[in-house]
Amino acid sequence: MANEVKDISREKSGQLFEEAKGYFPGGVNSPVRAFKSVYGTPLFIERGDKAHLWDADGNEFIDYCCSWGPLILGHNNCEIREAVAAQLDKGLSFGAPTALENKLANLIISNNRYLEKIRFVSSGTEAVMSAIRLARGYTGRDKIVKFEGCYHGHSDSLLVKAGSGLVTFGETSSAGVPKAFAEQTIVIALNDYDAVKQVFADFKDEIAAVIIEGVPANNGLLIQEKAYVDFLREITKENGSLLIFDEVITGFRLGFEGAARYYEVQPDIITYGKIIGGGMPVGCYGASNELMSHISPDGGVYQAGTLSGNPVAMAAGIAALSILARKGFYEKLEQTTQQFVQQIKDYIAEKNYQVQLFTIGSIFWFAFTDKTSIRRADEIVHESMEHYKIMHRELLNRGIYFGPSGYEVGFISAAHTQEDLNSTIEAIKVSLDIVFA
Ligand SMILES: *Cc1c(COP(=O)(O)O)cnc(C)c1O
């Protein structure tokens, strides 16, 4: 059969994985890397350049995981590399302020109408955790509202899933989260106006904040309508609650000003991560001067970090964001993505395959369903992930690296060439033929 290709070698990756299991739980330092939802063992990556990755066995891939989003400029971008190298000569960390922090902050704030002041941290989790504390400290209220299907990092208040019923207290989604914490987090379905109204009716003066991903992209791609986002803005304002946009994925991805600009909504607090550090560990949260004046040392909400604003990471962030701020960067990337997606969609339509390709900005997601829109987590059929597993295996065997779970979205970077994209389209076509054979 023409479609048959040999499985790639995973000999060295397999050996490294066995060794890693002796060091780390599940052999990994972040669970989804363990390839539990797809075939085979994880690939141990040796290096990356532009849109390409090489693993320990010497297999080459075109990368659509992009380190889970940060690498919007691809691997080994020369401007970022040079900026990092220049900083290495001067030192790795001082635990004192540097001009680099000012420079990155200025770049961000002067190009973003939704922020007046920011604070750098070292991960998305930390950014969101701090934003929640700020919301609670500012409002003097304890409860927060989150949406089923949105991921906000692994802090205690946010590892909570919906209970049964329209509006219920959350149940912890991880062992080790105190029940008392989960009781402060109310979890409701996305795109459900009544549930939000009910929450505010039931807990009128108790809700510090409603938190939502700019565009939910951690559990499939659940694109929300502007009317719904506007509604969240209105109802939070009416009730003296804050609206937090978690833009750890969408920030600097859907444009320099992220989802706030896409929806033309002014959130009270915005969190960033991933792209902001150009591949280094950086997170950030920001808000108005007034709100941020509540953060220590100005205000009573404590938040700190030994390596926050790390000079090497700041240098990488400055180099990356300077490129993103250039005129036409996002227009070009989105156009490239649109063309890529459209060619695959045309093929799906021609073959009448039961799969959708959802997209926004330079993000895309395959959903094995005939539903033409999916806005809520419970609209995703878990069994359909079996199709993704097959597609993932076939793509890897053809040199295409997608995230190792059907719930993960794919990313296009500015380093993907037309040639990369064309060969990917061909591989996707053959892989879909095999999925639906
Ligand atoms: C990745 C992510 C986080 C967590 O960021 P880490 O850097 O992994 O801690 C939080 N929120 C969203 C929306 C994310 O995509």
GROMACS .gro file of C-alpha atoms and ligand atoms in nm:
model
  452
    1MET     CA    1   0.000   0.000   0.000
    2ALA     CA    2   0.128   0.345  -0.089
    3ASN     CA    3   0.017   0.478   0.249
    4GLU     CA    4   0.229   0.239   0.448
    5VAL     CA    5   0.536   0.391   0.608
    6LYS     CA    6   0.773   0.242   0.856
    7ASP     CA    7   0.744   0.354   1.220
    8ILE     CA    8   1.021   0.598   1.311
    9SER     CA    9   1.295   0.463   1.535
   10ARG     CA   10   1.249   0.546   1.902
   11GLU     CA   11   1.542   0.342   2.025
   12LYS     CA   12   1.743   0.620   2.190
   13SER     CA   13   1.432   0.809   2.304
   14GLY     CA   14   1.306   0.484   2.454
   15GLN     CA   15   1.631   0.431   2.646
   16LEU     CA   16   1.632   0.789   2.772
   17PHE     CA   17   1.269   0.755   2.879
   18GLU     CA   18   1.347   0.439   3.075
   19GLU     CA   19   1.631   0.622   3.250
   20ALA     CA   20   1.411   0.929   3.312
   21LYS     CA   21   1.150   0.713   3.484
   22GLY     CA   22   1.410   0.651   3.755
   23TYR     CA   23   1.446   1.025   3.813
   24PHE     CA   24   1.104   1.180   3.757
   25PRO     CA   25   0.744   1.071   3.819
   26GLY     CA   26   0.632   0.919   3.491
   27GLY     CA   27   0.973   1.004   3.346
   28VAL     CA   28   0.878   1.367   3.280
   29ASN     CA   29   0.877   1.712   3.438
   30SER     CA   30   0.530   1.803   3.310
   31PRO     CA   31   0.263   1.532   3.272
   32VAL     CA   32   0.139   1.581   2.914
   33ARG     CA   33   0.492   1.524   2.783
   34ALA     CA   34   0.459   1.156   2.878
   35PHE     CA   35   0.263   1.068   2.558
   36LYS     CA   36  -0.009   0.894   2.764
   37SER     CA   37  -0.279   0.994   2.515
   38VAL     CA   38  -0.098   0.889   2.198
   39TYR     CA   39   0.100   0.590   2.070
   40GLY     CA   40   0.457   0.518   2.170
   41THR     CA   41   0.704   0.669   2.410
   42PRO     CA   42   0.788   1.041   2.419
   43LEU     CA   43   1.053   1.165   2.181
   44PHE     CA   44   1.355   1.316   2.351
   45ILE     CA   45   1.445   1.627   2.160
   46GLU     CA   46   1.804   1.716   2.090
   47ARG     CA   47   1.772   2.042   1.904
   48GLY     CA   48   1.547   2.273   1.708
   49ASP     CA   49   1.604   2.515   1.426
   50LYS     CA   50   1.335   2.733   1.267
   51ALA     CA   51   1.024   2.513   1.238
   52HIS     CA   52   1.222   2.190   1.265
   53LEU     CA   53   1.304   1.954   1.552
   54TRP     CA   54   1.553   1.668   1.576
   55ASP     CA   55   1.514   1.391   1.831
   56ALA     CA   56   1.774   1.169   1.997
   57ASP     CA   57   1.737   0.908   1.720
   58GLY     CA   58   1.810   1.165   1.453
   59ASN     CA   59   1.449   1.184   1.329
   60GLU     CA   60   1.355   1.524   1.191
   61PHE     CA   61   1.012   1.682   1.235
   62ILE     CA   62   0.825   1.995   1.140
   63ASP     CA   63   0.705   2.123   1.476
   64TYR     CA   64   0.346   2.239   1.539
   65CYS     CA   65   0.365   2.213   1.919
   66CYS     CA   66   0.619   2.498   1.937
   67SER     CA   67   0.696   2.427   2.303
   68TRP     CA   68   0.317   2.453   2.367
   69GLY     CA   69   0.293   2.800   2.221
   70PRO     CA   70   0.592   3.014   2.322
   71LEU     CA   71   0.790   2.967   2.000
   72ILE     CA   72   0.594   3.198   1.770
   73LEU     CA   73   0.928   3.274   1.601
   74GLY     CA   74   1.031   2.911   1.575
   75HIS     CA   75   1.342   2.753   1.721
   76ASN     CA   76   1.683   2.914   1.745
   77ASN     CA   77   1.576   3.256   1.623
   78CYS     CA   78   1.902   3.444   1.562
   79GLU     CA   79   1.791   3.776   1.716
   80ILE     CA   80   1.681   3.601   2.037
   81ARG     CA   81   1.993   3.385   2.045
   82GLU     CA   82   2.223   3.687   2.005
   83ALA     CA   83   2.040   3.885   2.273
   84VAL     CA   84   2.067   3.593   2.516
   85ALA     CA   85   2.434   3.536   2.431
   86ALA     CA   86   2.514   3.903   2.488
   87GLN     CA   87   2.350   3.891   2.830
   88LEU     CA   88   2.534   3.571   2.927
   89ASP     CA   89   2.861   3.765   2.928
   90LYS     CA   90   2.720   4.003   3.189
   91GLY     CA   91   2.568   3.762   3.436
   92LEU     CA   92   2.273   3.531   3.490
   93SER     CA   93   2.093   3.682   3.786
   94PHE     CA   94   2.143   3.967   4.031
   95GLY     CA   95   1.834   3.977   4.249
   96ALA     CA   96   1.837   4.353   4.191
   97PRO     CA   97   1.659   4.565   3.929
   98THR     CA   98   1.804   4.590   3.577
   99ALA     CA   99   1.734   4.822   3.285
  100LEU     CA  100   1.625   4.515   3.089
  101GLU     CA  101   1.307   4.486   3.297
  102ASN     CA  102   1.223   4.849   3.215
  103LYS     CA  103   1.287   4.789   2.849
  104LEU     CA  104   1.062   4.484   2.823
  105ALA     CA  105   0.792   4.653   3.033
  106ASN     CA  106   0.804   4.962   2.814
  107LEU     CA  107   0.777   4.753   2.501
  108ILE     CA  108   0.471   4.577   2.641
  109ILE     CA  109   0.291   4.868   2.802
  110SER     CA  110   0.348   5.125   2.529
  111ASN     CA  111   0.203   4.884   2.273
  112ASN     CA  112  -0.094   4.767   2.480
  113ARG     CA  113  -0.391   4.992   2.556
  114TYR     CA  114  -0.528   4.749   2.814
  115LEU     CA  115  -0.243   4.776   3.066
  116GLU     CA  116  -0.088   5.050   3.276
  117LYS     CA  117   0.139   4.857   3.510
  118ILE     CA  118   0.275   4.503   3.518
  119ARG     CA  119   0.471   4.266   3.739
  120PHE     CA  120   0.703   3.998   3.596
  121VAL     CA  121   0.698   3.645   3.736
  122SER     CA  122   0.849   3.321   3.607
  123SER     CA  123   0.556   3.115   3.477
  124GLY     CA  124   0.196   3.132   3.365
  125THR     CA  125   0.085   2.950   3.678
  126GLU     CA  126   0.250   3.213   3.894
  127ALA     CA  127   0.098   3.497   3.691
  128VAL     CA  128  -0.255   3.361   3.732
  129MET     CA  129  -0.210   3.269   4.098
  130SER     CA  130  -0.094   3.626   4.165
  131ALA     CA  131  -0.379   3.777   3.963
  132ILE     CA  132  -0.629   3.581   4.172
  133ARG     CA  133  -0.467   3.703   4.493
  134LEU     CA  134  -0.479   4.060   4.366
  135ALA     CA  135  -0.849   4.024   4.279
  136ARG     CA  136  -0.924   3.886   4.625
  137GLY     CA  137  -0.710   4.146   4.800
  138TYR     CA  138  -0.862   4.432   4.605
  139THR     CA  139  -1.227   4.330   4.639
  140GLY     CA  140  -1.205   4.182   4.985
  141ARG     CA  141  -1.400   3.884   4.850
  142ASP     CA  142  -1.293   3.519   4.839
  143LYS     CA  143  -1.487   3.338   4.568
  144ILE     CA  144  -1.379   3.310   4.207
  145VAL     CA  145  -1.564   3.181   3.903
  146LYS     CA  146  -1.391   2.974   3.638
  147PHE     CA  147  -1.512   2.784   3.333
  148GLU     CA  148  -1.503   2.413   3.267
  149GLY     CA  149  -1.245   2.352   2.995
  150CYS     CA  150  -1.026   2.651   3.079
  151TYR     CA  151  -0.679   2.579   3.217
  152HIS     CA  152  -0.508   2.837   3.431
  153GLY     CA  153  -0.200   2.656   3.556
  154HIS     CA  154  -0.165   2.431   3.858
  155SER     CA  155  -0.227   2.657   4.160
  156ASP     CA  156  -0.467   2.520   4.423
  157SER     CA  157  -0.762   2.751   4.358
  158LEU     CA  158  -0.769   2.660   3.991
  159LEU     CA  159  -0.731   2.281   4.000
  160VAL     CA  160  -1.102   2.257   4.035
  161LYS     CA  161  -1.363   2.102   3.808
  162ALA     CA  162  -1.738   2.137   3.788
  163GLY     CA  163  -1.959   1.942   4.021
  164SER     CA  164  -2.302   1.832   3.899
  165GLY     CA  165  -2.569   2.093   3.841
  166LEU     CA  166  -2.578   2.433   3.674
  167VAL     CA  167  -2.398   2.621   3.949
  168THR     CA  168  -2.210   2.424   4.210
  169PHE     CA  169  -1.898   2.454   4.415
  170GLY     CA  170  -1.607   2.297   4.236
  171GLU     CA  171  -1.457   1.963   4.317
  172THR     CA  172  -1.081   1.938   4.331
  173SER     CA  173  -0.930   1.800   4.011
  174SER     CA  174  -0.609   1.702   4.190
  175ALA     CA  175  -0.533   1.517   4.509
  176GLY     CA  176  -0.377   1.750   4.762
  177VAL     CA  177  -0.602   2.049   4.700
  178PRO     CA  178  -0.792   2.123   5.023
  179LYS     CA  179  -1.168   2.096   4.993
  180ALA     CA  180  -1.192   2.438   5.156
  181PHE     CA  181  -1.001   2.587   4.859
  182ALA     CA  182  -1.222   2.419   4.601
  183GLU     CA  183  -1.525   2.560   4.780
  184GLN     CA  184  -1.406   2.909   4.695
  185THR     CA  185  -1.401   2.830   4.323
  186ILE     CA  186  -1.727   2.805   4.133
  187VAL     CA  187  -1.702   2.622   3.801
  188ILE     CA  188  -1.957   2.670   3.524
  189ALA     CA  189  -1.987   2.583   3.155
  190LEU     CA  190  -1.867   2.824   2.888
  191ASN     CA  191  -2.118   3.004   2.666
  192ASP     CA  192  -2.396   2.961   2.923
  193TYR     CA  193  -2.548   3.301   3.006
  194ASP     CA  194  -2.793   3.159   3.259
  195ALA     CA  195  -2.521   2.991   3.462
  196VAL     CA  196  -2.336   3.321   3.499
  197LYS     CA  197  -2.655   3.504   3.599
  198GLN     CA  198  -2.730   3.229   3.848
  199VAL     CA  199  -2.382   3.256   4.000
  200PHE     CA  200  -2.425   3.627   4.059
  201ALA     CA  201  -2.776   3.577   4.196
  202ASP     CA  202  -2.658   3.309   4.439
  203PHE     CA  203  -2.332   3.469   4.552
  204LYS     CA  204  -2.397   3.835   4.496
  205ASP     CA  205  -2.132   4.010   4.704
  206GLU     CA  206  -1.892   3.721   4.739
  207ILE     CA  207  -1.732   3.696   4.396
  208ALA     CA  208  -1.388   3.853   4.364
  209ALA     CA  209  -1.340   3.768   3.997
  210VAL     CA  210  -1.446   3.576   3.692
  211ILE     CA  211  -1.148   3.427   3.510
  212ILE     CA  212  -1.154   3.310   3.149
  213GLU     CA  213  -0.887   3.224   2.895
  214GLY     CA  214  -0.868   3.498   2.631
  215VAL     CA  215  -0.976   3.227   2.391
  216PRO     CA  216  -0.998   2.888   2.563
  217ALA     CA  217  -0.725   2.683   2.395
  218ASN     CA  218  -0.618   2.424   2.650
  219ASN     CA  219  -0.905   2.181   2.603
  220GLY     CA  220  -0.962   2.201   2.234
  221LEU     CA  221  -1.016   2.546   2.086
  222LEU     CA  222  -1.342   2.677   2.230
  223ILE     CA  223  -1.387   3.009   2.053
  224GLN     CA  224  -1.634   3.232   2.237
  225GLU     CA  225  -1.863   3.487   2.074
  226LYS     CA  226  -1.800   3.857   2.133
  227ALA     CA  227  -2.151   3.898   2.274
  228TYR     CA  228  -2.072   3.646   2.547
  229VAL     CA  229  -1.742   3.809   2.639
  230ASP     CA  230  -1.916   4.149   2.645
  231PHE     CA  231  -2.179   3.997   2.872
  232LEU     CA  232  -1.909   3.874   3.114
  233ARG     CA  233  -1.760   4.223   3.115
  234GLU     CA  234  -2.096   4.383   3.194
  235ILE     CA  235  -2.214   4.145   3.463
  236THR     CA  236  -1.882   4.152   3.651
  237LYS     CA  237  -1.881   4.532   3.646
  238GLU     CA  238  -2.241   4.549   3.770
  239ASN     CA  239  -2.154   4.323   4.061
  240GLY     CA  240  -1.827   4.482   4.166
  241SER     CA  241  -1.630   4.172   4.056
  242LEU     CA  242  -1.319   4.178   3.843
  243LEU     CA  243  -1.282   4.018   3.501
  244ILE     CA  244  -0.949   3.840   3.454
  245PHE     CA  245  -0.832   3.747   3.106
  246ASP     CA  246  -0.582   3.465   3.122
  247GLU     CA  247  -0.388   3.539   2.806
  248VAL     CA  248  -0.100   3.300   2.871
  249ILE     CA  249  -0.168   3.145   2.527
  250THR     CA  250  -0.350   3.426   2.346
  251GLY     CA  251  -0.125   3.709   2.463
  252PHE     CA  252   0.115   3.808   2.181
  253ARG     CA  253  -0.045   3.524   1.977
  254LEU     CA  254  -0.372   3.680   1.859
  255GLY     CA  255  -0.184   4.003   1.800
  256PHE     CA  256   0.037   4.206   2.031
  257GLU     CA  257  -0.261   4.298   2.247
  258GLY     CA  258  -0.402   3.948   2.247
  259ALA     CA  259  -0.765   3.855   2.301
  260ALA     CA  260  -0.847   4.182   2.478
  261ARG     CA  261  -0.795   4.357   2.144
  262TYR     CA  262  -0.959   4.077   1.946
  263TYR     CA  263  -1.280   4.115   2.150
  264GLU     CA  264  -1.226   4.486   2.218
  265VAL     CA  265  -1.288   4.424   2.586
  266GLN     CA  266  -1.101   4.590   2.873
  267PRO     CA  267  -1.036   4.321   3.136
  268ASP     CA  268  -0.946   4.428   3.490
  269ILE     CA  269  -0.641   4.203   3.511
  270ILE     CA  270  -0.454   4.028   3.230
  271THR     CA  271  -0.205   3.744   3.268
  272TYR     CA  272   0.068   3.648   3.023
  273GLY     CA  273   0.322   3.369   2.988
  274LYS     CA  274   0.454   3.147   2.709
  275ILE     CA  275   0.542   3.385   2.419
  276ILE     CA  276   0.635   3.675   2.648
  277GLY     CA  277   0.972   3.522   2.739
  278GLY     CA  278   1.079   3.431   2.385
  279GLY     CA  279   1.127   3.070   2.501
  280MET     CA  280   1.263   3.151   2.847
  281PRO     CA  281   1.051   3.118   3.164
  282VAL     CA  282   0.865   3.448   3.203
  283GLY     CA  283   0.513   3.528   3.310
  284CYS     CA  284   0.347   3.857   3.389
  285TYR     CA  285   0.027   4.005   3.518
  286GLY     CA  286  -0.091   4.356   3.463
  287ALA     CA  287  -0.378   4.595   3.525
  288SER     CA  288  -0.451   4.964   3.584
  289ASN     CA  289  -0.220   5.175   3.801
  290GLU     CA  290  -0.495   5.182   4.062
  291LEU     CA  291  -0.529   4.804   4.084
  292MET     CA  292  -0.155   4.741   4.071
  293SER     CA  293  -0.101   4.986   4.358
  294HIS     CA  294  -0.239   4.709   4.580
  295ILE     CA  295   0.064   4.488   4.508
  296SER     CA  296   0.355   4.488   4.753
  297PRO     CA  297   0.561   4.692   4.826
  298ASP     CA  298   0.305   4.963   4.738
  299GLY     CA  299   0.006   4.774   4.875
  300GLY     CA  300  -0.098   4.490   5.096
  301VAL     CA  301  -0.114   4.205   4.843
  302TYR     CA  302   0.214   4.019   4.879
  303GLN     CA  303   0.386   3.872   4.574
  304ALA     CA  304   0.757   3.818   4.513
  305GLY     CA  305   1.011   3.611   4.318
  306THR     CA  306   1.385   3.547   4.358
  307LEU     CA  307   1.435   3.504   3.983
  308SER     CA  308   1.154   3.736   3.869
  309GLY     CA  309   1.262   3.967   3.587
  310ASN     CA  310   1.563   3.743   3.528
  311PRO     CA  311   1.802   3.934   3.299
  312VAL     CA  312   1.863   3.649   3.052
  313ALA     CA  313   1.490   3.585   3.024
  314MET     CA  314   1.422   3.958   2.987
  315ALA     CA  315   1.678   3.979   2.706
  316ALA     CA  316   1.503   3.694   2.526
  317GLY     CA  317   1.165   3.858   2.579
  318ILE     CA  318   1.283   4.194   2.449
  319ALA     CA  319   1.428   4.037   2.135
  320ALA     CA  320   1.114   3.833   2.069
  321LEU     CA  321   0.858   4.103   2.137
  322SER     CA  322   1.054   4.358   1.933
  323ILE     CA  323   1.004   4.135   1.631
  324LEU     CA  324   0.634   4.082   1.709
  325ALA     CA  325   0.579   4.457   1.740
  326ARG     CA  326   0.695   4.513   1.382
  327LYS     CA  327   0.429   4.627   1.141
  328GLY     CA  328   0.253   4.347   0.955
  329PHE     CA  329   0.393   4.061   1.164
  330TYR     CA  330   0.057   3.924   1.273
  331GLU     CA  331  -0.121   3.995   0.946
  332LYS     CA  332   0.132   3.782   0.761
  333LEU     CA  333   0.126   3.499   1.014
  334GLU     CA  334  -0.254   3.487   1.015
  335GLN     CA  335  -0.270   3.492   0.638
  336THR     CA  336  -0.026   3.201   0.623
  337THR     CA  337  -0.236   3.012   0.878
  338GLN     CA  338  -0.561   3.082   0.690
  339GLN     CA  339  -0.418   2.945   0.367
  340PHE     CA  340  -0.284   2.635   0.543
  341VAL     CA  341  -0.613   2.568   0.717
  342GLN     CA  342  -0.823   2.632   0.407
  343GLN     CA  343  -0.635   2.377   0.199
  344ILE     CA  344  -0.692   2.111   0.464
  345LYS     CA  345  -1.057   2.211   0.500
  346ASP     CA  346  -1.104   2.180   0.125
  347TYR     CA  347  -0.966   1.829   0.136
  348ILE     CA  348  -1.189   1.735   0.432
  349ALA     CA  349  -1.493   1.869   0.244
  350GLU     CA  350  -1.397   1.687  -0.076
  351LYS     CA  351  -1.365   1.356   0.112
  352ASN     CA  352  -1.659   1.431   0.338
  353TYR     CA  353  -1.458   1.327   0.644
  354GLN     CA  354  -1.612   1.377   0.987
  355VAL     CA  355  -1.352   1.618   1.118
  356GLN     CA  356  -1.346   1.994   1.170
  357LEU     CA  357  -1.053   2.227   1.169
  358PHE     CA  358  -1.111   2.525   1.398
  359THR     CA  359  -0.876   2.821   1.385
  360ILE     CA  360  -0.813   3.166   1.524
  361GLY     CA  361  -0.501   3.376   1.470
  362SER     CA  362  -0.219   3.127   1.421
  363ILE     CA  363  -0.382   2.858   1.636
  364PHE     CA  364  -0.559   2.555   1.490
  365TRP     CA  365  -0.737   2.249   1.630
  366PHE     CA  366  -0.866   1.929   1.472
  367ALA     CA  367  -1.194   1.806   1.621
  368PHE     CA  368  -1.326   1.472   1.506
  369THR     CA  369  -1.692   1.567   1.497
  370ASP     CA  370  -1.955   1.693   1.252
  371LYS     CA  371  -2.045   1.987   1.477
  372THR     CA  372  -1.949   2.306   1.299
  373SER     CA  373  -1.897   2.500   1.621
  374ILE     CA  374  -1.782   2.389   1.965
  375ARG     CA  375  -1.796   2.641   2.246
  376ARG     CA  376  -1.825   2.426   2.557
  377ALA     CA  377  -1.600   2.155   2.699
  378ASP     CA  378  -1.888   1.906   2.722
  379GLU     CA  379  -1.942   1.928   2.345
  380ILE     CA  380  -1.613   1.748   2.289
  381VAL     CA  381  -1.668   1.374   2.252
  382HIS     CA  382  -1.396   1.194   2.445
  383GLU     CA  383  -1.414   0.882   2.226
  384SER     CA  384  -1.329   1.092   1.919
  385MET     CA  385  -0.976   1.122   2.057
  386GLU     CA  386  -0.909   0.770   1.926
  387HIS     CA  387  -0.902   0.925   1.580
  388TYR     CA  388  -0.651   1.183   1.693
  389LYS     CA  389  -0.426   0.909   1.830
  390ILE     CA  390  -0.407   0.749   1.487
  391MET     CA  391  -0.353   1.082   1.314
  392HIS     CA  392  -0.078   1.171   1.560
  393ARG     CA  393   0.106   0.843   1.497
  394GLU     CA  394   0.077   0.873   1.120
  395LEU     CA  395   0.198   1.233   1.128
  396LEU     CA  396   0.499   1.151   1.345
  397ASN     CA  397   0.591   0.873   1.105
  398ARG     CA  398   0.581   1.132   0.826
  399GLY     CA  399   0.797   1.386   1.008
  400ILE     CA  400   0.522   1.607   1.151
  401TYR     CA  401   0.524   1.679   1.525
  402PHE     CA  402   0.183   1.764   1.679
  403GLY     CA  403   0.109   1.796   2.051
  404PRO     CA  404   0.064   1.453   2.211
  405SER     CA  405  -0.308   1.490   2.288
  406GLY     CA  406  -0.617   1.560   2.082
  407TYR     CA  407  -0.718   1.824   2.334
  408GLU     CA  408  -0.411   2.030   2.248
  409VAL     CA  409  -0.413   2.295   1.980
  410GLY     CA  410  -0.146   2.339   1.712
  411PHE     CA  411   0.056   2.653   1.648
  412ILE     CA  412   0.202   2.803   1.332
  413SER     CA  413   0.519   3.005   1.377
  414ALA     CA  414   0.675   3.272   1.160
  415ALA     CA  415   0.954   3.020   1.093
  416HIS     CA  416   0.724   2.777   0.908
  417THR     CA  417   0.807   2.810   0.540
  418GLN     CA  418   0.565   2.752   0.255
  419GLU     CA  419   0.757   2.434   0.183
  420ASP     CA  420   0.712   2.317   0.546
  421LEU     CA  421   0.341   2.390   0.528
  422ASN     CA  422   0.292   2.224   0.190
  423SER     CA  423   0.459   1.903   0.296
  424THR     CA  424   0.257   1.910   0.618
  425ILE     CA  425  -0.067   1.941   0.423
  426GLU     CA  426   0.026   1.635   0.218
  427ALA     CA  427   0.109   1.440   0.535
  428ILE     CA  428  -0.219   1.545   0.695
  429LYS     CA  429  -0.417   1.432   0.389
  430VAL     CA  430  -0.259   1.086   0.392
  431SER     CA  431  -0.298   1.061   0.770
  432LEU     CA  432  -0.667   1.151   0.751
  433ASP     CA  433  -0.713   0.892   0.475
  434ILE     CA  434  -0.572   0.633   0.715
  435VAL     CA  435  -0.786   0.755   1.008
  436PHE     CA  436  -1.100   0.722   0.796
  437ALA     CA  437  -0.997   0.409   0.601
  438LIG     C1  438   0.010   2.728   2.989
  438LIG     C2  439  -0.099   2.804   3.057
  438LIG     C3  440  -0.093   2.838   3.194
  438LIG     C4  441   0.018   2.790   3.283
  438LIG     O1  442   0.142   2.841   3.244
  438LIG     P1  443   0.276   2.765   3.292
  438LIG     O2  444   0.385   2.850   3.240
  438LIG     O3  445   0.269   2.628   3.233
  438LIG     O4  446   0.271   2.761   3.442
  438LIG     C5  447  -0.192   2.916   3.247
  438LIG     N1  448  -0.294   2.961   3.171
  438LIG     C6  449  -0.304   2.931   3.042
  438LIG     C7  450  -0.417   2.986   2.962
  438LIG     C8  451  -0.208   2.850   2.981
  438LIG     O5  452  -0.221   2.818   2.852
   0.00000   0.00000   0.00000
